[in-house]
Coordinates of C-alpha atoms in Angstrom, one line a residue:
X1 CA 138.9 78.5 69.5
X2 CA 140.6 78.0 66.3
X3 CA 138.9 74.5 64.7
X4 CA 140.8 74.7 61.0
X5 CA 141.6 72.4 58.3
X6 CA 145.3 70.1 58.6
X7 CA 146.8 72.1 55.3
X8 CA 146.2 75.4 57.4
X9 CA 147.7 74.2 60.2
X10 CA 150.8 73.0 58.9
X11 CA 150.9 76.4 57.3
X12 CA 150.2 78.6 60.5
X13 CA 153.5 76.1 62.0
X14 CA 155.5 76.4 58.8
X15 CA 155.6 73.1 57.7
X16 CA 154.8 73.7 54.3
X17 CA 154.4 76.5 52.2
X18 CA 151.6 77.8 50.4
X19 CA 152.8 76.4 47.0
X20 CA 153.5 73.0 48.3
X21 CA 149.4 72.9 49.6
X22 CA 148.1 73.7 46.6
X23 CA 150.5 71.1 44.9
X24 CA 149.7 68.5 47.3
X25 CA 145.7 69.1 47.0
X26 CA 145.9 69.0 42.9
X27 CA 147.3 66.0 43.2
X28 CA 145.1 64.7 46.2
X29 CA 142.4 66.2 43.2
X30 CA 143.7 63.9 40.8
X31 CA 143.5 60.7 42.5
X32 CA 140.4 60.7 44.5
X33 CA 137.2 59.5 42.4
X34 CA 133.8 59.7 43.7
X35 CA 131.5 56.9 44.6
X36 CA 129.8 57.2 41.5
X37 CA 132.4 57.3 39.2
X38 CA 134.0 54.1 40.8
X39 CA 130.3 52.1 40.2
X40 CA 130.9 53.6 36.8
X41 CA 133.9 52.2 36.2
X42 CA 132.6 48.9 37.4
X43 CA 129.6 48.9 35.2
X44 CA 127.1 48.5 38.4
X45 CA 125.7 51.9 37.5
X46 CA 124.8 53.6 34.0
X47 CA 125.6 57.6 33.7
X48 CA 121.8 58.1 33.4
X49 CA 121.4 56.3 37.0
X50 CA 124.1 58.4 38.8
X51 CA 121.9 61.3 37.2
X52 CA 118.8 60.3 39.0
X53 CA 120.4 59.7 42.0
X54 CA 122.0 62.9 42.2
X55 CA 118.9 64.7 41.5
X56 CA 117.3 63.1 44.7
X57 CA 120.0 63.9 46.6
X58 CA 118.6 67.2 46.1
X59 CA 116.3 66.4 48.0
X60 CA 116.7 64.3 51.1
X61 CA 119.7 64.1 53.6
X62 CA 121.0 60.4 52.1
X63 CA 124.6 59.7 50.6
X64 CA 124.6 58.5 47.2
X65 CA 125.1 55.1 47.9
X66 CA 122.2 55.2 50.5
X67 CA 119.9 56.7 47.7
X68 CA 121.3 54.0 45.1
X69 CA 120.2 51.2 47.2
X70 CA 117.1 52.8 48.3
X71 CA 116.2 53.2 44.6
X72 CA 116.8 49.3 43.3
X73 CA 120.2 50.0 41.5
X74 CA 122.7 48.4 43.7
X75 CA 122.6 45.9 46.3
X76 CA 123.6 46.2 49.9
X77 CA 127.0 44.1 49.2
X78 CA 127.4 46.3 45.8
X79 CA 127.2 48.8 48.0
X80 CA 130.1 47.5 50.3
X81 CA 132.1 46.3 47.8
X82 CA 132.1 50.0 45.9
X83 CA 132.8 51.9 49.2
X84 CA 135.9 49.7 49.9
X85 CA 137.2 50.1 46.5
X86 CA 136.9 53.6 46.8
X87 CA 138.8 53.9 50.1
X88 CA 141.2 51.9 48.6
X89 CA 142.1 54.5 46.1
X90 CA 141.4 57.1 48.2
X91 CA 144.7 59.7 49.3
X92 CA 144.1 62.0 52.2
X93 CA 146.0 65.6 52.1
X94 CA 149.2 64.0 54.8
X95 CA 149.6 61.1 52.1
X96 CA 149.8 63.5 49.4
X97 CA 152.4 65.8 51.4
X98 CA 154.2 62.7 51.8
X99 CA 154.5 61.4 48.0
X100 CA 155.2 64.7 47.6
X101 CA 158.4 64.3 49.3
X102 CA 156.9 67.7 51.0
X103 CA 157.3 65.7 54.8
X104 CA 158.6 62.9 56.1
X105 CA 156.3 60.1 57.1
X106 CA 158.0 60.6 60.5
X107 CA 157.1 64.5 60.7
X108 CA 153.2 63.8 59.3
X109 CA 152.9 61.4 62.0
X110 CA 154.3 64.1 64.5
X111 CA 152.2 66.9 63.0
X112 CA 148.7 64.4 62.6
X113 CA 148.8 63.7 66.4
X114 CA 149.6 67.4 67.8
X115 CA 146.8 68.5 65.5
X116 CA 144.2 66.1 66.6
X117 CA 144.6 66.7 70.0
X118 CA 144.2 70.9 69.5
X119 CA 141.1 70.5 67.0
X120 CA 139.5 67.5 70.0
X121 CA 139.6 70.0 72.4
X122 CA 138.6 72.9 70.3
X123 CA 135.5 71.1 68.9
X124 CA 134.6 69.6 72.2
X125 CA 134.6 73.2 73.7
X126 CA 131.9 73.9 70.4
X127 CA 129.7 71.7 70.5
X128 CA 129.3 72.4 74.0
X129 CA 128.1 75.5 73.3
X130 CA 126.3 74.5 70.8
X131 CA 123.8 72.6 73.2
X132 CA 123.4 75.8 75.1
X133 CA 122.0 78.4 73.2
X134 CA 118.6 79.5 72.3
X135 CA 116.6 76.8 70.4
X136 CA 119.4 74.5 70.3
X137 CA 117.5 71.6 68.4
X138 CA 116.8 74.5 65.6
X139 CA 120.2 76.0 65.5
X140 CA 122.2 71.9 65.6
X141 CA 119.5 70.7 62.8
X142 CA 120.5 73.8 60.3
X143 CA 124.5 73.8 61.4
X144 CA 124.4 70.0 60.1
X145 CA 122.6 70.1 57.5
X146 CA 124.9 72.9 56.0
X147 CA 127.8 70.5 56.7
X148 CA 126.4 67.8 54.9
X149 CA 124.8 69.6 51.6
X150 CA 128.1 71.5 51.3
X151 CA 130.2 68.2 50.9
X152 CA 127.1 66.1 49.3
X153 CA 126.1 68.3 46.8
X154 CA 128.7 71.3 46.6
X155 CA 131.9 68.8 47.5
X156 CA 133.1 71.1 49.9
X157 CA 134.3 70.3 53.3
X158 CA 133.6 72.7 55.8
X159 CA 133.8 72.5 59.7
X160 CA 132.8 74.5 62.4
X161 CA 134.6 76.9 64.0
X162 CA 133.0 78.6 66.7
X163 CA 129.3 79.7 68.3
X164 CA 128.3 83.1 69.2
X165 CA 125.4 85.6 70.1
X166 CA 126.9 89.0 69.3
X167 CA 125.4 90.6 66.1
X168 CA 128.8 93.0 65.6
X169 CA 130.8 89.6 65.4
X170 CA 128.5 88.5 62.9
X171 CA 131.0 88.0 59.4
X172 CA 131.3 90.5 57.0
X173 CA 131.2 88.3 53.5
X174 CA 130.3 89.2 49.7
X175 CA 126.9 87.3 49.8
X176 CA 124.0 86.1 52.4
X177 CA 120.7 84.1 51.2
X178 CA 118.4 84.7 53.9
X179 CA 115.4 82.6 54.4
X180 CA 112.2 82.9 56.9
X181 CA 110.8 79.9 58.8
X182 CA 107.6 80.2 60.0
X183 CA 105.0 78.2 62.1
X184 CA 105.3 76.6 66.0
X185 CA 108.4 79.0 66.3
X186 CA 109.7 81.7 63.8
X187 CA 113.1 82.6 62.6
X188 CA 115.6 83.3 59.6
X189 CA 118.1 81.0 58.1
X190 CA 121.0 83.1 57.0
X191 CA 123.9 81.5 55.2
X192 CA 126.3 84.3 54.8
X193 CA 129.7 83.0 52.2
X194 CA 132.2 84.3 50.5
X195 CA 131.8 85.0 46.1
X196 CA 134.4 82.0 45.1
X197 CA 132.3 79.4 47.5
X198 CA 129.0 81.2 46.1
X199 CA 130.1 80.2 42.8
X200 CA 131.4 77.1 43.2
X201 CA 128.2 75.8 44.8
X202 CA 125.9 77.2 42.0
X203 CA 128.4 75.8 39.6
X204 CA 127.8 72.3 41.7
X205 CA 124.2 72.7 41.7
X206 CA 123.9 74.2 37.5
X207 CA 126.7 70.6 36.6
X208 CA 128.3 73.6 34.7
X209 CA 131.2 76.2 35.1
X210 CA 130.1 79.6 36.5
X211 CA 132.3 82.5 37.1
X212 CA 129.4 85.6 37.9
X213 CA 126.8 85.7 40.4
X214 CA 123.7 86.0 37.6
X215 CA 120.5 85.6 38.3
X216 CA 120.5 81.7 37.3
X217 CA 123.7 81.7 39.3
X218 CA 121.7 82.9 42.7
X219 CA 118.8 80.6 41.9
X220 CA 120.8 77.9 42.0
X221 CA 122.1 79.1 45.5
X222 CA 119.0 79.6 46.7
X223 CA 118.1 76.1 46.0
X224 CA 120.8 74.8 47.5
X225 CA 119.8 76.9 50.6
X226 CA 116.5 75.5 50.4
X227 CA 117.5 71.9 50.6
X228 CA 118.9 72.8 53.4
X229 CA 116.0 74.3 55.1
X230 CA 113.5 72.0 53.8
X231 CA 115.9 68.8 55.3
X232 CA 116.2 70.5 58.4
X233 CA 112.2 71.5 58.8
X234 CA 111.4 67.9 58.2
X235 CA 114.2 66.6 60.5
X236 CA 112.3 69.0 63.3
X237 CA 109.1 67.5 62.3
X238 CA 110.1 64.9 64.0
X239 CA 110.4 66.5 66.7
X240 CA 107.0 67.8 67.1
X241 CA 107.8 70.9 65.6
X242 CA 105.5 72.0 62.2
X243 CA 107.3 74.6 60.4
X244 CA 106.9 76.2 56.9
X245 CA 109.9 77.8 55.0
X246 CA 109.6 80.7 52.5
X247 CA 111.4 81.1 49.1
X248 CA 114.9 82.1 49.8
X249 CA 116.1 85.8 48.9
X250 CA 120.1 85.7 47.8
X251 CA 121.6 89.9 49.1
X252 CA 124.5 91.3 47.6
X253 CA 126.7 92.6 50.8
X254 CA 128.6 95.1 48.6
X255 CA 125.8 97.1 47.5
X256 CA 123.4 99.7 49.5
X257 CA 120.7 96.4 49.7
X258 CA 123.0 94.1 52.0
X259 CA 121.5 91.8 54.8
X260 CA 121.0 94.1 58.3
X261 CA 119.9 91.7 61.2
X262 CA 116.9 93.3 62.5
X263 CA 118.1 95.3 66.2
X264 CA 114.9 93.8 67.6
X265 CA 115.8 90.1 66.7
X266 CA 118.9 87.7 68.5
X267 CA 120.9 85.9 66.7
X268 CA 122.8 82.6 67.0
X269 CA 126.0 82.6 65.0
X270 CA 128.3 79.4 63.7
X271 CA 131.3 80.3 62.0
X272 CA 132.5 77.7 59.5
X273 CA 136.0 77.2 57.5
X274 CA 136.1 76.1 54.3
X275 CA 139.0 75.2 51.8
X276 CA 138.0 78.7 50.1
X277 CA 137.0 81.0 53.0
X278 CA 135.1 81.9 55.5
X279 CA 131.2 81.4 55.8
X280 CA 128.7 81.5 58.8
X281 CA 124.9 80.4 59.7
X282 CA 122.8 82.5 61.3
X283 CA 120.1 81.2 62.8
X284 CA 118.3 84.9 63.5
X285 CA 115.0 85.1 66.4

């Protein structure tokens, strides 16, 4: 299975080289605006208001514009109206590669099509197994919620890439935040990433630049890790199941302390890509 991002795949054909991506993205970058910014600009929303709704999106599984009319600050048709002007700004990575004079509309087209059909059948083949391993409902209801906190409150797309059981496959990364579950079933939430995405989601969470994995630095990980568990308890909740999550604990996977799957425990691994690496969850049993 190889589920990966468009820019890697034109890469792994030679389409582009590795200075042209980067281009393309800064300038992809320097176009796109958030929702937010755009009801900004439009004076629906004052900077104190995008504030309070991106605290509570620390706290519930809602997108902002979701949260903005939940809270009384914009209208359903506000609402619309904001998400169409944002699309209408918006450039995805094969328009930039294009403006870029980087490929041809013709050869996007080309490439867009051949790469759809590969990651279909790759994610298909997933999911699939996915809906076959142990606990499924626990392992789909923390796989999604990653997805979605990673791009809702980190800004970083990530997709899956794979499922496994095998404990020596597990990824070898710089940091794992490990968290217990407990109640009407036990287990562990392990999100195991790589330092650059460690960082950039503390600097996400901390609304300020960080470049060293302090101790505010892992806090702020392990927050975000506990969104993510405390989403995904109450999403089984509704499912009958009553579960109570543990403070998280954030392990350094360079030094003598790293994260060891207990040999008496399974596991159920998801690899992920990201724009910056690698990362897996680990749901561990």
């Amino acid at each position: 299975m190889g589920v990966k991002f468009f820019g890697q795949y034109l890469l792994e054909k030679g389409k582009i080289t590795s200075e042209q991506l980067l281009e393309a993205v800064e300038h992809q970058k320097g176009i796109n605006i958030s929702i937010g910014t755009v009801a900004l600009e439009k004076e629906l929303l004052r900077p104190e208001q995008i504030e309070k709704v991106h605290r509570e999106q620390y706290r519930t599984d809602k997108k902002f514009g979701e949260i903005a009319v939940d809270m009384g600050y914009l209208t359903p048709l506000q609402l619309d109206h904001l998400l169409k002007a944002q699309m209408s700004r918006r450039v995805f990575l094969g328009e930039a590669l294009v403006q870029k004079k980087f490929l041809t509309l013709e050869e996007l087209e080309e490439e867009l099509r051949a790469y759809r059909e590969e990651q279909e059948k790759d994610e298909t083949e997933v999911l699939g197994l996915l809906t076959q391993v142990k606990q499924a409902n626990v392992v789909e209801a923390f796989v999604d919620l990653v997805i979605k906190m990673f791009l809702r409150l980190s800004r970083e797309f990530v997709k899956i890439g794979g499922c496994h059981t095998n404990k020596d496959n597990l990824l070898a990364s710089d940091w794992t935040i490990s968290q217990s579950v407990g109640g009407d079933t036990n287990f562990i939430f392990l999100l195991t990433l790589p330092r650059e995405l460690l960082l950039r989601t503390a600097s996400r969470m901390m609304q300020k630049g960080v470049d060293e994995p302090t101790e505010y630095a892992l806090d702020a990980v392990k927050e975000f890790c506990n969104i993510i568990t405390g989403n995904a308890c109450s999403k089984l909740s509704a499912q009958g199941l009553k579960l109570k999550p543990q403070p998280p604990v954030a392990y350094d996977n360079s030094s003598p302390k790293k994260y060891v799957v207990a040999k008496e425990h399974e596991i159920v691994a998801v690899p992920l890509a990201s724009t910056v690496g690698e990362l897996e969850v680990v749901l561990e049993f």
